[in-house]
Coordinates of C-alpha atoms in Angstrom, one line a residue:
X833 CA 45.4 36.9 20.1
X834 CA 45.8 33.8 19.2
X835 CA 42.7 33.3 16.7
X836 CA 44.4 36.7 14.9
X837 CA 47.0 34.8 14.8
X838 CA 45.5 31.9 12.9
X839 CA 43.3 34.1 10.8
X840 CA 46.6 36.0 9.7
X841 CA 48.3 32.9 8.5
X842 CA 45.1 32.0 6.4
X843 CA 44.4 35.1 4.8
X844 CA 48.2 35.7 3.6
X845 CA 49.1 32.0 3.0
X846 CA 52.2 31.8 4.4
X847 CA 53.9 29.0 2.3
X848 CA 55.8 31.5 0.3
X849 CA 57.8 32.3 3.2
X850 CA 58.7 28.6 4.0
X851 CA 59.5 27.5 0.4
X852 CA 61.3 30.7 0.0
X853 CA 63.5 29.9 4.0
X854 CA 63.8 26.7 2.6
X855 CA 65.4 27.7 -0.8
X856 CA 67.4 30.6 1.3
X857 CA 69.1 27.9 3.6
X858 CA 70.6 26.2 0.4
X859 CA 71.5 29.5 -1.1
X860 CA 73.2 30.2 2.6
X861 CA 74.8 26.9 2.9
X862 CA 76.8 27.1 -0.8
X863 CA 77.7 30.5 -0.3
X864 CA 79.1 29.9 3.7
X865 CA 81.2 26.6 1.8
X866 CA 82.6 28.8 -1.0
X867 CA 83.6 31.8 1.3
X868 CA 85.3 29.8 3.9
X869 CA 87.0 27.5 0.8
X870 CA 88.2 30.7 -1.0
X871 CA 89.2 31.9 2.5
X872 CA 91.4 29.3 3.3
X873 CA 93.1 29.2 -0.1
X874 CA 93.7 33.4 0.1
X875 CA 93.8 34.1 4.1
X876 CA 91.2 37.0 3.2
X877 CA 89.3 35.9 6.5
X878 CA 90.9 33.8 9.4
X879 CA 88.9 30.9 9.8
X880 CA 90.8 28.7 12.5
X881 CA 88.4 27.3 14.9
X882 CA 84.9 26.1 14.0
X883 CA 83.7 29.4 16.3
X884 CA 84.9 31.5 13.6
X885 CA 82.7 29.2 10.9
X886 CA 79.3 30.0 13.0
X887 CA 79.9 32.8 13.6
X888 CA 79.6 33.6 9.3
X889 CA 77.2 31.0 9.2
X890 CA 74.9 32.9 12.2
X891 CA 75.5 36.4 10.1
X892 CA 74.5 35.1 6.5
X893 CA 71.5 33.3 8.4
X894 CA 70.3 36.7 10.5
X895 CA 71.2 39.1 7.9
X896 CA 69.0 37.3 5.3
X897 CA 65.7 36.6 7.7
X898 CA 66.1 40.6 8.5
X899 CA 65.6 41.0 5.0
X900 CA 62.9 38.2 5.2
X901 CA 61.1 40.1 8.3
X902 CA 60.8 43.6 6.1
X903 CA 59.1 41.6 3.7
X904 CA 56.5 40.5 5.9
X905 CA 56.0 43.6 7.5
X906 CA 55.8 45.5 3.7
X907 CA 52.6 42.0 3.1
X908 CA 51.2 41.9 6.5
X909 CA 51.3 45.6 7.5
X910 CA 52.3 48.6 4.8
X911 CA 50.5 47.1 2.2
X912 CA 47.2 46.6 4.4
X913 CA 47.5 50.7 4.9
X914 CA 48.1 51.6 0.9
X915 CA 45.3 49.4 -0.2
X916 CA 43.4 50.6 2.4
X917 CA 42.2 47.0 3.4
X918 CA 43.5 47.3 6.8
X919 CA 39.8 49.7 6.9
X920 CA 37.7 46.5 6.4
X921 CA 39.9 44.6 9.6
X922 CA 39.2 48.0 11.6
X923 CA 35.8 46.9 11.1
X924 CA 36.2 43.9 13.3
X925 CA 34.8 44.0 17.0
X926 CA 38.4 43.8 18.1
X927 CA 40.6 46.9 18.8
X928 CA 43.0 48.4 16.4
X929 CA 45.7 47.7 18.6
X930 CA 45.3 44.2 19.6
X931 CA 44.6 43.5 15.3
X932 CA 48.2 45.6 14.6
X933 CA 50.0 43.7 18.0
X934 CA 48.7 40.2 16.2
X935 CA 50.8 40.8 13.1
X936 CA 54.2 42.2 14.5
X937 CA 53.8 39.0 16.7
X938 CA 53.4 36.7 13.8
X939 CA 56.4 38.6 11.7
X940 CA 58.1 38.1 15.2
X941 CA 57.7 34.4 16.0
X942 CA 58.2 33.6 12.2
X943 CA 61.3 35.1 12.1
X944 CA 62.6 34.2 15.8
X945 CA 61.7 30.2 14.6
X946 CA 63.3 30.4 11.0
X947 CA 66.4 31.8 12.2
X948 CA 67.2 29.5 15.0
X949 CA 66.1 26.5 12.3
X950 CA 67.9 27.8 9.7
X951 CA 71.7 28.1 11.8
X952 CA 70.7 24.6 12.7
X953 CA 70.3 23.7 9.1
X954 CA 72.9 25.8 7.8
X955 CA 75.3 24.1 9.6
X956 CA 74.7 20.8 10.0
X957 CA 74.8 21.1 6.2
X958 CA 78.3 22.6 6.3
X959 CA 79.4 19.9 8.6
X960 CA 78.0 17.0 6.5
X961 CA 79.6 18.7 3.7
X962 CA 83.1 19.0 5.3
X963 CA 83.2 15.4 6.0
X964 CA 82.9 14.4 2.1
X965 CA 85.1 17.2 0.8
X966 CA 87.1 19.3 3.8
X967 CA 86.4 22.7 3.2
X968 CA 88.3 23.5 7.2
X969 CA 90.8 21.1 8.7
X970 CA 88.5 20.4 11.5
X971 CA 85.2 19.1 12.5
X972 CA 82.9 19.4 14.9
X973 CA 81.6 17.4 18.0
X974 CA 77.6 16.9 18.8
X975 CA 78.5 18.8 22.1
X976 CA 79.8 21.9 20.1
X977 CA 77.2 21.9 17.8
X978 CA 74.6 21.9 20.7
X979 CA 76.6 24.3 22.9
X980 CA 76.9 26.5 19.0
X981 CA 72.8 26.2 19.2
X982 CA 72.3 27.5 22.5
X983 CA 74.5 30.6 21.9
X984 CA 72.5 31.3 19.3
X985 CA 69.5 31.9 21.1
X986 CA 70.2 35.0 22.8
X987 CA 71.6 36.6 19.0
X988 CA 67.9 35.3 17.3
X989 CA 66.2 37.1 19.9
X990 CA 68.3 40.4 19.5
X991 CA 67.6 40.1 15.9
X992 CA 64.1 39.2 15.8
X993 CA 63.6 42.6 17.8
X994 CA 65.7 44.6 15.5
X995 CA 64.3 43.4 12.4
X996 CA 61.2 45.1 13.6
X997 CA 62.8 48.5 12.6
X998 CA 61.8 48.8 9.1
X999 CA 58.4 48.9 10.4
X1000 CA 59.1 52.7 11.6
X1001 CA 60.3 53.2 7.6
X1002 CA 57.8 51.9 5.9
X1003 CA 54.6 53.5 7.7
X1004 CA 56.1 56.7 7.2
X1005 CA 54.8 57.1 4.0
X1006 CA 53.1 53.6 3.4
X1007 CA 56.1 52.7 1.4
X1008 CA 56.9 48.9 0.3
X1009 CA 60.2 49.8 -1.1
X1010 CA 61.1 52.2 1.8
X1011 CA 60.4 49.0 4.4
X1012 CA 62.5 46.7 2.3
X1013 CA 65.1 49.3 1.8
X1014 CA 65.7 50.0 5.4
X1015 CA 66.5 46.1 6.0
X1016 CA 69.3 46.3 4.1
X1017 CA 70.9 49.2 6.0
X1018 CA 69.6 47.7 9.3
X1019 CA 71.7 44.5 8.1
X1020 CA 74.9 46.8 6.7
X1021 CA 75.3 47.5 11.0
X1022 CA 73.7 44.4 12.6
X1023 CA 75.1 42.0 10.5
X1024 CA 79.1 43.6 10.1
X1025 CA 81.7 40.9 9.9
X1026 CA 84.7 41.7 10.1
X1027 CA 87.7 39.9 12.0
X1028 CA 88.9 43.4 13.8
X1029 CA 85.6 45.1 13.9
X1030 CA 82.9 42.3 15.2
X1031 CA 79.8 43.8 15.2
X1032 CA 78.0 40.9 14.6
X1033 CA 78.9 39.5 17.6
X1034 CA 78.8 42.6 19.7
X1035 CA 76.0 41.9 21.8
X1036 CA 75.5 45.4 23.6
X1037 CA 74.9 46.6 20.3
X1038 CA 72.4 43.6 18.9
X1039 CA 70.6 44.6 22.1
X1040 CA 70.4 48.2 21.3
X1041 CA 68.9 47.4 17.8
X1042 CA 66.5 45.0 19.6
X1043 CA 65.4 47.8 22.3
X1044 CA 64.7 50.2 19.1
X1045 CA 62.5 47.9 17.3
X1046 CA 60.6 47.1 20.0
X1047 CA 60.2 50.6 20.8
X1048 CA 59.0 50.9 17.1
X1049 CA 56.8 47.9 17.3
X1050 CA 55.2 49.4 20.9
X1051 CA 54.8 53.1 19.7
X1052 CA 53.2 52.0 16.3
X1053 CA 50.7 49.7 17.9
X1054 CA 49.9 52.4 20.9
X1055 CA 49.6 55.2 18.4
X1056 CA 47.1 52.6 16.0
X1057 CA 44.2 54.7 17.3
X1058 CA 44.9 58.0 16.2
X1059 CA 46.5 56.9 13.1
X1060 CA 44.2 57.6 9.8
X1061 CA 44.0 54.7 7.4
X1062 CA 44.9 57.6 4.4

């Protein structure tokens, strides 16, 4: 599994994804310091305790790598079906489902890893920022920030499994824009924030997202062999 792995990351040359995470967390970071400023100023969104700035920081973050996963999964998997290339890896003397499981596990760990660094980017950003020009009249201790860090795990992992449901979109009929699509409305629920509503921090329901995208994931690589190539 592990030289799939590899030979994935060759053949697509992944760099795209990292500029592009890289670019994304400075893109998160300016919009998270003009929402909170503008939210201070109007009282649109209460933003009173530093919980209440993660927890937009940790939405922006997830809801942008979901998009991010669908991508992946339209390069590394619904494209490989249209173009019929995915016949030539078939080819291989490995099985069909060990070449698909190698793929959603590379979408998966990429987007599990980019998330968690980019809330850790994202806001130790915003808290380097606040301390030159005070965008919240607080700040925030090194024990907050690592205790902010570890509640984030279980969140990335909910999210890692959920953005695997554009997968069951896009091979539906091989469609790019289909996969891509479906992120955004898989974001619209998962990613809700909203100071009365909190889905975003709902956790019974990140974990119900999660179970269906594995369920996805599972059923498309059990089904691989039967599946024709069109």
């Amino acid at each position: 599994m592990l030289h799939l792995l590899k030979l994935e990351m060759k053949k697509f040359n992944l760099g795209w994804y990292v500029k592009g995470a890289m670019i994304s967390n400075i893109i998160i970071t300016a919009i998270v310091c003009s929402v909170i400023y503008i939210a201070q100023r109007e009282g649109d969104i209460p933003i009173s305790t530093y919980q209440d700035v993660y927890v937009l920081i940790g939405a922006s973050v997830r809801a942008t790598f979901i998009v991010f996963a669908s991508v992946l999964i339209a390069k590394l998997v619904i494209e490989e079906y249209k173009n019929r290339t995915i016949l030539i890896m078939f080819t291989y003397p490995v099985s069909r489902k060990k070449l698909i499981a190698s793929k959603l596990a590379l979408i998966a760990f990429l987007t599990f890893m980019t998330m968690m660094l980019s809330n850790i980017v994202v806001a130790g950003l915003f808290s380097i920022i606040n301390i030159y020009f005070p965008i919240v009249p607080f700040t925030v201790t090194a024990n907050q920030f690592i205790g902010e860090v570890i509640n984030i795990i279980p969140f990335a992992i909910a999210t890692t499994g959920t953005s695997l449901i554009p997968l069951y979109f896009g091979m539906r009929n091989y469609s790019v824009p289909a996969t891509i699509g479906s992120s955004l409305l898989v974001v619209a629920i998962a990613c809700y924030y909203n100071p009365e509503i909190p889905l975003v921090t709902f956790i019974p329901l990140q974990l119900g997202l999660a179970a269906v995208g594995v369920i996805i994931a599972y059923l498309g690589i059990r089904n691989i062999e039967n599946m024709d190539a069109m």
